[in-house]
Coordinates of N, CA and C and ligand atoms in Angstrom, one line a residue:
X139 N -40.1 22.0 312.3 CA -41.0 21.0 312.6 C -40.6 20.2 313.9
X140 N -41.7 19.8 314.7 CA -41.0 19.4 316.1 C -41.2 18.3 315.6
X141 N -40.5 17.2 316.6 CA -40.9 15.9 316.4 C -42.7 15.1 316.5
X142 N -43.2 15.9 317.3 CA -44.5 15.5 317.2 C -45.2 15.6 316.0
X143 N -45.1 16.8 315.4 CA -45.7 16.9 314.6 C -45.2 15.8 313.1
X144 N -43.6 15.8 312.8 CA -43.2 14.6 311.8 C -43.6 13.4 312.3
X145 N -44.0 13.0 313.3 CA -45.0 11.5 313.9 C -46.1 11.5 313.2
X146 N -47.3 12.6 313.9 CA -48.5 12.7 312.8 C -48.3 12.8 311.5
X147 N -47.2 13.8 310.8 CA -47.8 14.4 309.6 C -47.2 13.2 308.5
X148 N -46.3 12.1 309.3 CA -45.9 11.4 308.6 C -47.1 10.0 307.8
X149 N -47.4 10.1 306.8 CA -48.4 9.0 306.4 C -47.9 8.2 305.1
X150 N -48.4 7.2 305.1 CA -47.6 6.1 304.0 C -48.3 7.1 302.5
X151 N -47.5 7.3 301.7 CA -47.7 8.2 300.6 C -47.9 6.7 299.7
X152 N -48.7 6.9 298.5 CA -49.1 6.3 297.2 C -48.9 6.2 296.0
X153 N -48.8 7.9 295.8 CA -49.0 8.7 294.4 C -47.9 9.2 294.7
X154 N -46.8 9.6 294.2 CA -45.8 10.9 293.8 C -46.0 11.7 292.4
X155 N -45.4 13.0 292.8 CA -45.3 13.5 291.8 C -43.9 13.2 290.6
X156 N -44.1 13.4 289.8 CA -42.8 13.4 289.1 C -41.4 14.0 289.1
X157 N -41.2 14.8 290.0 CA -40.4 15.8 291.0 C -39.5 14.9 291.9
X158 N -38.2 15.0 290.6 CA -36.7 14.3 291.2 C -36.6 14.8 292.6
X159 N -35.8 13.8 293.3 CA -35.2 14.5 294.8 C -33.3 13.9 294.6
X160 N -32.7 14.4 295.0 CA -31.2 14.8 294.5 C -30.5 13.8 295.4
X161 N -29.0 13.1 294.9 CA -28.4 12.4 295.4 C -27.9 13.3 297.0
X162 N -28.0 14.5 297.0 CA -27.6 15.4 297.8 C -28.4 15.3 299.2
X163 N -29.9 15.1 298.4 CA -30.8 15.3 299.6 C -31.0 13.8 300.3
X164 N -31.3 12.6 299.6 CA -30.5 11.4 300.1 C -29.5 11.5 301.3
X165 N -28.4 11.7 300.5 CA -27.4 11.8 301.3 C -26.9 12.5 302.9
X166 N -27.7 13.6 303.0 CA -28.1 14.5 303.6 C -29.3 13.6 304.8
X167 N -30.4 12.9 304.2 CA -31.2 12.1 304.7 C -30.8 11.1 305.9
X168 N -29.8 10.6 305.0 CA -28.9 9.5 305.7 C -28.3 9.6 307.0
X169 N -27.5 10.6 306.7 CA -26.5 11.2 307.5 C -27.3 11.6 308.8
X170 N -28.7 12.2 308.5 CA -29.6 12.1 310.2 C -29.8 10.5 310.4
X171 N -30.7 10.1 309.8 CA -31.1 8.9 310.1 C -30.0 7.6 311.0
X172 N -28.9 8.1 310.4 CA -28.2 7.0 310.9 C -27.5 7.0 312.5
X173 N -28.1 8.3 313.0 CA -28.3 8.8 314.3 C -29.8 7.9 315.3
X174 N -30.4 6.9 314.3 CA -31.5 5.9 315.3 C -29.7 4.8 316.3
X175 N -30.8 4.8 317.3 CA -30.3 4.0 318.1 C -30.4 2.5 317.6
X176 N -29.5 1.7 318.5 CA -29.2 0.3 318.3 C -28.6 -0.3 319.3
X177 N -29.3 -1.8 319.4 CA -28.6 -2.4 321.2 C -27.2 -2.4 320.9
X178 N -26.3 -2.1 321.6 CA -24.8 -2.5 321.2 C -24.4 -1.2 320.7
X179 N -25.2 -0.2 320.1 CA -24.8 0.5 319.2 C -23.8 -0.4 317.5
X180 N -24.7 -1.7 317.4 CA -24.4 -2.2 316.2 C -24.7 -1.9 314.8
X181 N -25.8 -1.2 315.1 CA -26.2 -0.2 313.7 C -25.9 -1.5 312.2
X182 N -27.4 -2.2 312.8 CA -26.9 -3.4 312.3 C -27.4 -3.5 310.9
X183 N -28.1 -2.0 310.2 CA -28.3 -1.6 308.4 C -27.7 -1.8 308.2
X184 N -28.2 -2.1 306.5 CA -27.6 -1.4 305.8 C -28.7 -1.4 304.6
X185 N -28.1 0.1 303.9 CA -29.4 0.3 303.5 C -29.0 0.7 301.6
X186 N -29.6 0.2 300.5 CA -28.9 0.4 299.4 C -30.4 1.3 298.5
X187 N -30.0 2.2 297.8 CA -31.0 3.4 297.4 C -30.9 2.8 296.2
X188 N -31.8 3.1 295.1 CA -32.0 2.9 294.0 C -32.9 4.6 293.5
X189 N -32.1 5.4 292.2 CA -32.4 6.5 291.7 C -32.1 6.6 290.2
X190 N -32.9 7.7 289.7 CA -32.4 7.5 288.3 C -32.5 6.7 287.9
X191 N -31.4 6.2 286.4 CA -31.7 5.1 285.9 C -31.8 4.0 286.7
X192 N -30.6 3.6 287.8 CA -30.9 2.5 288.4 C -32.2 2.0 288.8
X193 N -32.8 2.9 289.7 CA -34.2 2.7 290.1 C -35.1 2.3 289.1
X194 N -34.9 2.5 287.7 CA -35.9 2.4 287.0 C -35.5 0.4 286.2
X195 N -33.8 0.5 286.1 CA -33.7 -1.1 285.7 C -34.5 -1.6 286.5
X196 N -34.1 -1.4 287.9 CA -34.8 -2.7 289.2 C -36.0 -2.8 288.8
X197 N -36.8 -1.5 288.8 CA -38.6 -1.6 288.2 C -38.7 -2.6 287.0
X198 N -37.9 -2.3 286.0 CA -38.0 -3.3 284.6 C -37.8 -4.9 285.2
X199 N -36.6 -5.3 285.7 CA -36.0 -6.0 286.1 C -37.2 -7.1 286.7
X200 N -37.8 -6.0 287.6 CA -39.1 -7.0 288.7 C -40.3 -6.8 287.3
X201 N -40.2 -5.7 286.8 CA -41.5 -6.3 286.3 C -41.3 -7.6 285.2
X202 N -40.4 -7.3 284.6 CA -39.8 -8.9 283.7 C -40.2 -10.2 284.5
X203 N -39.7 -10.2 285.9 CA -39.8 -11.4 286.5 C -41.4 -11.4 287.1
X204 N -41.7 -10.7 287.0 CA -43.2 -11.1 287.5 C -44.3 -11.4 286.4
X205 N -43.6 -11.0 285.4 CA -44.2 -11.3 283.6 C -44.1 -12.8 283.5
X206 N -42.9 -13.5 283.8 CA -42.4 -14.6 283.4 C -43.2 -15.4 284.5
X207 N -43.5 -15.0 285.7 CA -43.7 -15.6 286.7 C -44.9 -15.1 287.8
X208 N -45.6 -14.7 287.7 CA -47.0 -13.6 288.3 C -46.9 -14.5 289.8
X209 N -46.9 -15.3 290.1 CA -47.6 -16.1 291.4 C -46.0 -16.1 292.6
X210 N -44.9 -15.8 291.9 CA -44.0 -16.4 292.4 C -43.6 -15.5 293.8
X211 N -43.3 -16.6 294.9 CA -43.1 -16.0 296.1 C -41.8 -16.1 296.8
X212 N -41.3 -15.0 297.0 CA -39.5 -15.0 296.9 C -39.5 -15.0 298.5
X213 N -40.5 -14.6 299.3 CA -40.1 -14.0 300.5 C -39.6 -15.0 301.3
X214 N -38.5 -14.5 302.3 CA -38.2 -15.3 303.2 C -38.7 -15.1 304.7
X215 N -39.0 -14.3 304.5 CA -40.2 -13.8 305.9 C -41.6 -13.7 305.5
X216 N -42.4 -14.3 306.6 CA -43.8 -14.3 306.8 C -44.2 -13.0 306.9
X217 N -44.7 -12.0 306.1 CA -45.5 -10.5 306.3 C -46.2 -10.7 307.5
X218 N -47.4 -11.6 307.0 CA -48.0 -11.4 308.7 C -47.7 -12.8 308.7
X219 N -48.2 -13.6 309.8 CA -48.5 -14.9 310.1 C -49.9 -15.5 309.6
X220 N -49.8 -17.0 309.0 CA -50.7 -17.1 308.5 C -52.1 -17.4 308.7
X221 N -52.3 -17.2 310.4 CA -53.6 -17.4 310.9 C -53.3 -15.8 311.6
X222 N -53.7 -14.9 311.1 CA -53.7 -13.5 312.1 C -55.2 -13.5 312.4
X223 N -54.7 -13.5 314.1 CA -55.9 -13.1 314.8 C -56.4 -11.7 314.9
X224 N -57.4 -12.0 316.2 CA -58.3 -10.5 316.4 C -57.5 -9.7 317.6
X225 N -56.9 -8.4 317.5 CA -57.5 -7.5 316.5 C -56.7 -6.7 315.7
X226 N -56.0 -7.9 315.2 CA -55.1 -7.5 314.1 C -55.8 -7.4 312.9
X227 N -56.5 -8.7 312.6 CA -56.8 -9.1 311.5 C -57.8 -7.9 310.9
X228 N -58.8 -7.8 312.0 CA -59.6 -6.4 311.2 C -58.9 -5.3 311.0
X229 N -58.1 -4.7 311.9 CA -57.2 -4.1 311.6 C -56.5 -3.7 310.1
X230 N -55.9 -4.8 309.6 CA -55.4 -5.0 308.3 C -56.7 -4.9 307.2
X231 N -57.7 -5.6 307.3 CA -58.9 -5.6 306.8 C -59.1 -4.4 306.5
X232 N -59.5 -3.3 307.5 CA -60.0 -2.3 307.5 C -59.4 -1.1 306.6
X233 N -58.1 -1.4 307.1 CA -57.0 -0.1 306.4 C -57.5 -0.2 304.9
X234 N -57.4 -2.1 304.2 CA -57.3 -2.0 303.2 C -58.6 -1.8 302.5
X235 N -59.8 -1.7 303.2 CA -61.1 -1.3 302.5 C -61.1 -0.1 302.0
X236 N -60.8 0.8 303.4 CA -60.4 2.3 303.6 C -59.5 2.6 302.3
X237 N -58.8 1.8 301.7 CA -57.6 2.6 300.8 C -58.3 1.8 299.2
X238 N -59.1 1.0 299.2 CA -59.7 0.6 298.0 C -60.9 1.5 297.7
X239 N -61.6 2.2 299.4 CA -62.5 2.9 298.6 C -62.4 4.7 298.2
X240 N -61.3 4.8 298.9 CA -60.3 6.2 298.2 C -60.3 5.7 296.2
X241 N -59.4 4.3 297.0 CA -59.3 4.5 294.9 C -60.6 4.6 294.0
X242 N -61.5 4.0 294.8 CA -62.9 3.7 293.9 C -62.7 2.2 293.5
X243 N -62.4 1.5 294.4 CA -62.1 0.0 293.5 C -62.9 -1.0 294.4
X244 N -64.5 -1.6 293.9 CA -64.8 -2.7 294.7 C -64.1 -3.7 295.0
X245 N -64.6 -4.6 296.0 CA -64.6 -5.8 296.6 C -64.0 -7.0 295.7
X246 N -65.0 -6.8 294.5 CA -65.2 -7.9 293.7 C -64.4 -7.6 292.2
X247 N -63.8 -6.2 292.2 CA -62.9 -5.9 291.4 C -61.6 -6.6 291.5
X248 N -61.3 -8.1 291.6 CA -59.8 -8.8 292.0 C -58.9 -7.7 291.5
X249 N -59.3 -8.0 289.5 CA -57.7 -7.4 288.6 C -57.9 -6.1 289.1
X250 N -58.3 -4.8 289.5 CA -58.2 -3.9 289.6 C -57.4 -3.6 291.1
X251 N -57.7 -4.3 291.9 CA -57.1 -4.5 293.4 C -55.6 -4.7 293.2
X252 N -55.3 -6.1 292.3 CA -54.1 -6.6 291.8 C -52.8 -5.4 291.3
X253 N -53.8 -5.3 289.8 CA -53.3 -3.6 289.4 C -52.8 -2.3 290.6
X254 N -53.2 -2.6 291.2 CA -53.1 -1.2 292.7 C -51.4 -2.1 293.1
X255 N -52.0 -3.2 293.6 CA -51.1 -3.7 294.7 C -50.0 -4.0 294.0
X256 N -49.9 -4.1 292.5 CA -48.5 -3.9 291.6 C -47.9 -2.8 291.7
X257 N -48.5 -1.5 291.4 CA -47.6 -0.5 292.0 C -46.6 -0.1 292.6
X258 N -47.0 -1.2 293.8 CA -45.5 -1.4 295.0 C -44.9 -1.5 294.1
X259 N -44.5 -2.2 293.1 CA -43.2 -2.4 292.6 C -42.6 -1.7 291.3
X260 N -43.4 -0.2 291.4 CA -43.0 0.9 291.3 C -42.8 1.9 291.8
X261 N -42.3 1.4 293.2 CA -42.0 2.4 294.2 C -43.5 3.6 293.8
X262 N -44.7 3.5 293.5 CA -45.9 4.2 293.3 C -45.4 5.3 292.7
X263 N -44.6 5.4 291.9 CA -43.9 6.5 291.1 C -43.3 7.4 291.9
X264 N -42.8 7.2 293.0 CA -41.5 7.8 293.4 C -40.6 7.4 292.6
X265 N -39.5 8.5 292.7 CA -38.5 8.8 291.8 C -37.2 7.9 292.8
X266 N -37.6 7.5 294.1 CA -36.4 7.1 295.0 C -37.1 5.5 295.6
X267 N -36.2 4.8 295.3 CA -36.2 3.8 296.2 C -35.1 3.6 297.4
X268 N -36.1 2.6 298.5 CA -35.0 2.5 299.2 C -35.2 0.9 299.9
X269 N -33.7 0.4 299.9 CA -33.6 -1.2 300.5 C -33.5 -1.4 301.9
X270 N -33.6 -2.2 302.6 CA -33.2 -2.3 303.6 C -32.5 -3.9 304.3
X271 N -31.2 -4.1 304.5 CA -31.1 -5.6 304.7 C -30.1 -5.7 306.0
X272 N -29.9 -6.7 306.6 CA -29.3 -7.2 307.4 C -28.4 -8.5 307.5
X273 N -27.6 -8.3 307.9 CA -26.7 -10.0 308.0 C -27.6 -11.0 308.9
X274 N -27.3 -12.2 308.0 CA -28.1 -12.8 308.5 C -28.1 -14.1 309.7
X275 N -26.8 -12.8 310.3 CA -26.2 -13.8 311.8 C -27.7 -13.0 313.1
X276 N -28.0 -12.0 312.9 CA -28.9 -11.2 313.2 C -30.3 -11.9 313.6
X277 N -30.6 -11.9 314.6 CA -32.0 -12.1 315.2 C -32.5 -11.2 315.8
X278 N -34.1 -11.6 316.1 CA -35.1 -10.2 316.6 C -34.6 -8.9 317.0
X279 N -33.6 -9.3 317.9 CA -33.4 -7.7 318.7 C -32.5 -6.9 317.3
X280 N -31.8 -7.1 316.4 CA -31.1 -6.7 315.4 C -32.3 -6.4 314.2
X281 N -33.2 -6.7 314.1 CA -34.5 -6.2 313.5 C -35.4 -5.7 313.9
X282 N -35.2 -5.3 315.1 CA -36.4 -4.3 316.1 C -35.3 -3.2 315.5
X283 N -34.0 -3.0 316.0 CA -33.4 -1.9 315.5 C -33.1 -1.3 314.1
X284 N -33.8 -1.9 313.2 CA -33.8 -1.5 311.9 C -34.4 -1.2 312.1
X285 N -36.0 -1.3 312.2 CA -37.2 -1.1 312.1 C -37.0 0.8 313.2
X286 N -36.2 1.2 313.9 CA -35.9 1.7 314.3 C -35.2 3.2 313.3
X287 N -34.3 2.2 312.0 CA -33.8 2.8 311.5 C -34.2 3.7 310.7
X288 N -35.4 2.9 310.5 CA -36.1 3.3 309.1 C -37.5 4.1 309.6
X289 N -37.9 4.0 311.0 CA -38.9 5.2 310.8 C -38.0 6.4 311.1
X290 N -36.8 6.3 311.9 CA -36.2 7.6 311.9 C -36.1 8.1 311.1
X291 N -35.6 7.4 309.7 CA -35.4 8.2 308.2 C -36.5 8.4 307.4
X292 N -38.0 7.8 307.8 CA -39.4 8.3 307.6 C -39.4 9.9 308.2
X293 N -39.3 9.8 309.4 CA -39.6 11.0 309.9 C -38.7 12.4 309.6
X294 N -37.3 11.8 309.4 CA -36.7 12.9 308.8 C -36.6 13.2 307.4
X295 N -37.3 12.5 306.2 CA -37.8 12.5 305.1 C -39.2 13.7 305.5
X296 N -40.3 13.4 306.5 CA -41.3 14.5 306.7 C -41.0 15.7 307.0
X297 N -39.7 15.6 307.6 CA -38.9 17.2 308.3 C -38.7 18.0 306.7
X298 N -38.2 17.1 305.9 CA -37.2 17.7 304.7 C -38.4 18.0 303.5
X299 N -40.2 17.9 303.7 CA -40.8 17.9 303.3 C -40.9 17.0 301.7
X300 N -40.6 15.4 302.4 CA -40.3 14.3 301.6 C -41.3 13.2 301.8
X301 N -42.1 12.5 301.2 CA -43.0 11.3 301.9 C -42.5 9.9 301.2
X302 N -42.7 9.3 301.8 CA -42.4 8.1 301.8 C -43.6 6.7 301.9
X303 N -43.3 5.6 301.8 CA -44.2 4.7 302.2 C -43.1 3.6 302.1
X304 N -43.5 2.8 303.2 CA -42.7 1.3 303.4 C -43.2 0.1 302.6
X305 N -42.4 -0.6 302.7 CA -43.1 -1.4 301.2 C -42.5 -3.1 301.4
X306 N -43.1 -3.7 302.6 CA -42.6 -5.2 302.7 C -42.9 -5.5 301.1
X307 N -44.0 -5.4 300.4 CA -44.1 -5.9 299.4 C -43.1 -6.3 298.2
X308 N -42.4 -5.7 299.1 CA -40.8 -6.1 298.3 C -40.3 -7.3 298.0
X309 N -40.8 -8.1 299.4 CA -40.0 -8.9 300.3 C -40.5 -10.0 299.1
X310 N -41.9 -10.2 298.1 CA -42.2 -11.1 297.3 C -41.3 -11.3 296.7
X311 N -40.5 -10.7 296.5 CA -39.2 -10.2 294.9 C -38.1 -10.0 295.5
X312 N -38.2 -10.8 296.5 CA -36.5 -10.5 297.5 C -35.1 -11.3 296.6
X313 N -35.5 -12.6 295.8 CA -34.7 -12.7 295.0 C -34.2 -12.4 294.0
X314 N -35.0 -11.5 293.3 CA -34.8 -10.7 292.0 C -34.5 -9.4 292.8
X315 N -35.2 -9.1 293.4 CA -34.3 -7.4 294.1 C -32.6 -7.4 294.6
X316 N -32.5 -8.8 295.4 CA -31.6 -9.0 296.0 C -30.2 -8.9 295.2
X317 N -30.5 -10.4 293.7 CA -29.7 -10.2 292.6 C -29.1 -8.9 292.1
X318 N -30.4 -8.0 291.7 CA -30.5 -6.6 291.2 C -29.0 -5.9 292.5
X319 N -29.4 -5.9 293.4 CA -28.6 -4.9 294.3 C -27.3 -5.5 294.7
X320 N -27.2 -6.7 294.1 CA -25.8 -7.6 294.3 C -25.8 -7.7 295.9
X321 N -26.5 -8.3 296.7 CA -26.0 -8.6 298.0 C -25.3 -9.8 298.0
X322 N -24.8 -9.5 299.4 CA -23.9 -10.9 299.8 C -24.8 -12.1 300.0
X323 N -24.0 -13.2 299.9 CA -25.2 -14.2 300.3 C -25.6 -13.9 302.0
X324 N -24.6 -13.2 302.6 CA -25.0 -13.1 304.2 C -26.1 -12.1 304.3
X325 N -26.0 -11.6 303.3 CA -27.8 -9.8 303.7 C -28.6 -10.7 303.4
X326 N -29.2 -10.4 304.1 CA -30.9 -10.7 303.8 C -31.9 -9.5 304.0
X327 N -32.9 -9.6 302.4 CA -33.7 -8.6 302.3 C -34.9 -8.0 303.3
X328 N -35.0 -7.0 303.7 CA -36.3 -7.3 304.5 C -37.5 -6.5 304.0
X329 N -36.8 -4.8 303.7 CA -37.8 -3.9 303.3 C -37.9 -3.1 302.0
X330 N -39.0 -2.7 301.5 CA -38.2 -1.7 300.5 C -39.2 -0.4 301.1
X331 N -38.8 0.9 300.2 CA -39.0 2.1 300.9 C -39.5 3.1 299.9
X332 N -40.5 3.4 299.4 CA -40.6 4.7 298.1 C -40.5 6.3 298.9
X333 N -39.7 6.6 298.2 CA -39.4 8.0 298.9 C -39.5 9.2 297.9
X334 N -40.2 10.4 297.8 CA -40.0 11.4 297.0 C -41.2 12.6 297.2
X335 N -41.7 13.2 296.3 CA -42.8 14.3 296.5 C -44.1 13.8 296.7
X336 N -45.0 13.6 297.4 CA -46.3 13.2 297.3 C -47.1 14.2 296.4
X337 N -48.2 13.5 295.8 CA -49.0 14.1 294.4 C -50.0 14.8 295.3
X338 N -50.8 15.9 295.6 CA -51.7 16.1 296.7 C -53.0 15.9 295.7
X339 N -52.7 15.8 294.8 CA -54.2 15.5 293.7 C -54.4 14.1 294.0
X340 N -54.4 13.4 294.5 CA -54.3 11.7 294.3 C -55.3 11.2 295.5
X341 N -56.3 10.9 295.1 CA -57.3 10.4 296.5 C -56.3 9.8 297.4
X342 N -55.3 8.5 296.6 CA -55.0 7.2 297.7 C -54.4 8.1 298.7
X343 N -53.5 9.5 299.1 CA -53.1 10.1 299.8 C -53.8 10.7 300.8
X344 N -55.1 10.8 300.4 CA -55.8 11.0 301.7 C -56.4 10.3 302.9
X345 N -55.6 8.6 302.5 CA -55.9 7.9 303.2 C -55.4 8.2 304.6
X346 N -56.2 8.2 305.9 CA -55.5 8.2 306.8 C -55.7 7.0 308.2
X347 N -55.2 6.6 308.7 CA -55.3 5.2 309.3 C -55.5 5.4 310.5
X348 N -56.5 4.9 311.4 CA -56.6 4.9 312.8 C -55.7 4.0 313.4
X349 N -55.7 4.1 315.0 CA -55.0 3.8 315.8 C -55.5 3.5 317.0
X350 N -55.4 2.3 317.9 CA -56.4 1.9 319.1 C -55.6 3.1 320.1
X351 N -56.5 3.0 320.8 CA -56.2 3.8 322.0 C -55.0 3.4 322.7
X352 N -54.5 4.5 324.0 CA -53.6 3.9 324.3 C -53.1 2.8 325.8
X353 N -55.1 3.0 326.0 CA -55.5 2.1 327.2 C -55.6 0.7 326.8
X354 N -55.9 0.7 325.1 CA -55.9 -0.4 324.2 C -54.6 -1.2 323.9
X355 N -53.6 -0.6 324.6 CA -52.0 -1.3 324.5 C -51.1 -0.9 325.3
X356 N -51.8 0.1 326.3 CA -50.3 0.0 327.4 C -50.9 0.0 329.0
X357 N -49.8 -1.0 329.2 CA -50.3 -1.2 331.0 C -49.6 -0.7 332.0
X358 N -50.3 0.2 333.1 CA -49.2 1.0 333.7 C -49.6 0.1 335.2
X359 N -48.3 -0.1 335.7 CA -48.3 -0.8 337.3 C -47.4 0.3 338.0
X360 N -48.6 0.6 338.9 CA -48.6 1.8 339.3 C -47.8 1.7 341.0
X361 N -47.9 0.2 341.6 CA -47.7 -0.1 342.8 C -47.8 -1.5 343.3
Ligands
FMN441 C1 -42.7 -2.3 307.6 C2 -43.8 -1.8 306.8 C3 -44.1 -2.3 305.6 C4 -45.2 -1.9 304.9 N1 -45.4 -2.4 303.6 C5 -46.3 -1.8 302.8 C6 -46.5 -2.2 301.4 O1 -45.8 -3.2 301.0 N2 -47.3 -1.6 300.7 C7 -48.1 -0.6 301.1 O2 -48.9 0.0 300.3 N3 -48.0 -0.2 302.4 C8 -47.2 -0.8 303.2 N4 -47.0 -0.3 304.6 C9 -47.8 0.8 305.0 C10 -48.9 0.4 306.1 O3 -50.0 -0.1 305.5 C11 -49.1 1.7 306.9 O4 -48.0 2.1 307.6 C12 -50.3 1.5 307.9 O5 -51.5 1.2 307.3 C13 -50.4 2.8 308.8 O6 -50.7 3.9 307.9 P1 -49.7 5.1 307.9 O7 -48.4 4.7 307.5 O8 -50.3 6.0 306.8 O9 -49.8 5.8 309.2 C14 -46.0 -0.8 305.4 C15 -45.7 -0.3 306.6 C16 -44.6 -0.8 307.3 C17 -44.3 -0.1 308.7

């Protein structure tokens, strides 16, 4: 697979199959990925997997606390900002109409939307999770290069014929995840990651997401 093609063929996956992926192939995973670049070359991840049983306590673990606690918001970063403009905002709007009407789930369906958007925090039945955190001496340019880190190991997840989906939705449950994975008080959480077989039976997988043009975001000064 060339690189081009793991760019396209790469799509946020929903559904997995029930089809373990091996401490091996992880491991293996990694070992590319950790070949993304970084200013400094500070390779300023770090990244903690959850499989097997583990993966499944953390699921118990969050779902306990979100039993005890449904509204509660752990995050220490703003997902988006809370006036997102245009044309972001449709943007976000749009994707999520597009993936409510794969499921079959109206507008006016809240609990059924809710139901979906809990998922996240079963990694959507992947068999693999994945963390992502940073020290929290770290600013912007030290989080552009994560963000670096982690599509590289998207893409080499699509090479190894593995799908994934990124999952700020984490970030709600950053204190109960965090606890869960014993970080230092210096990490701070930012991402989580579901990684494993994608189900091809599953509508939400056939979601696919547009993209503005590229007259729509890059300026060339030509002279
Ligand atoms: C950093 C990051 C966090 C994301 N968090 C979530 C999430 O919590 N839940 C989810 O269902 N999708 C999440 N997504 C997936 C985006 O919605 C998706 O990447 C976007 O709509 C483009 O679609 P594509 O990944 O299929 O190309 C996230 C994507 C990124 C890059």
């Amino acid at each position: 697979m060339n690189v081009s093609d793991a760019v396209k063929e790469r799509t946020s996956i929903r559904a997995y199959l029930d089809k373990p992926v091996s401490e091996t192939q992880l491991r293996e995973l990694l070992d590319i990925a950790r070949w993304a670049p970084s200013g400094g070359n500070l390779q300023p991840w770090r990244v903690h997997v959850v499989m097997g049983a583990g993966r499944d306590r953390l699921v118990a673990a969050v779902k306990k606390a979100i039993a005890e606690n449904p509204l509660a918001n752990e995050s220490e970063i703003a997902v988006y900002p809370p006036k997102l403009g245009e044309p972001w905002r449709t943007r976000r709007f749009e994707i999520g109409e597009d993936m409510y009407a794969l499921l079959g789930i109206p507008r006016e369906d809240k609990p059924a939307r809710i139901q979906h958007l809990m998922r996240n925090y079963e990694f959507f039945g992947a068999p693999v999770g994945l963390f992502f955190s940073v020290d929290r001496q770290f600013d912007k340019g030290q989080w552009a290069h994560l963000g670096m880190f982690m599509q590289t190991l998207a893409l080499a997840a699509t090479e190894m014929g593995l799908s994934t989906c990124m999952q700020e939705a984490w970030s709600a449950r950053a204190k109960t995840v965090s606890a869960f994975l014993k970080l230092k008080d210096n990490e701070q959480l930012y991402c989580g990651m579901a990684l494993g077989y994608a189900d091809p039976s599953a509508d939400v997988n056939k979601l696919r997401s547009s993209r503005a043009r590229v007259a729509d975001f890059a300026d060339f000064i030509t002279e």
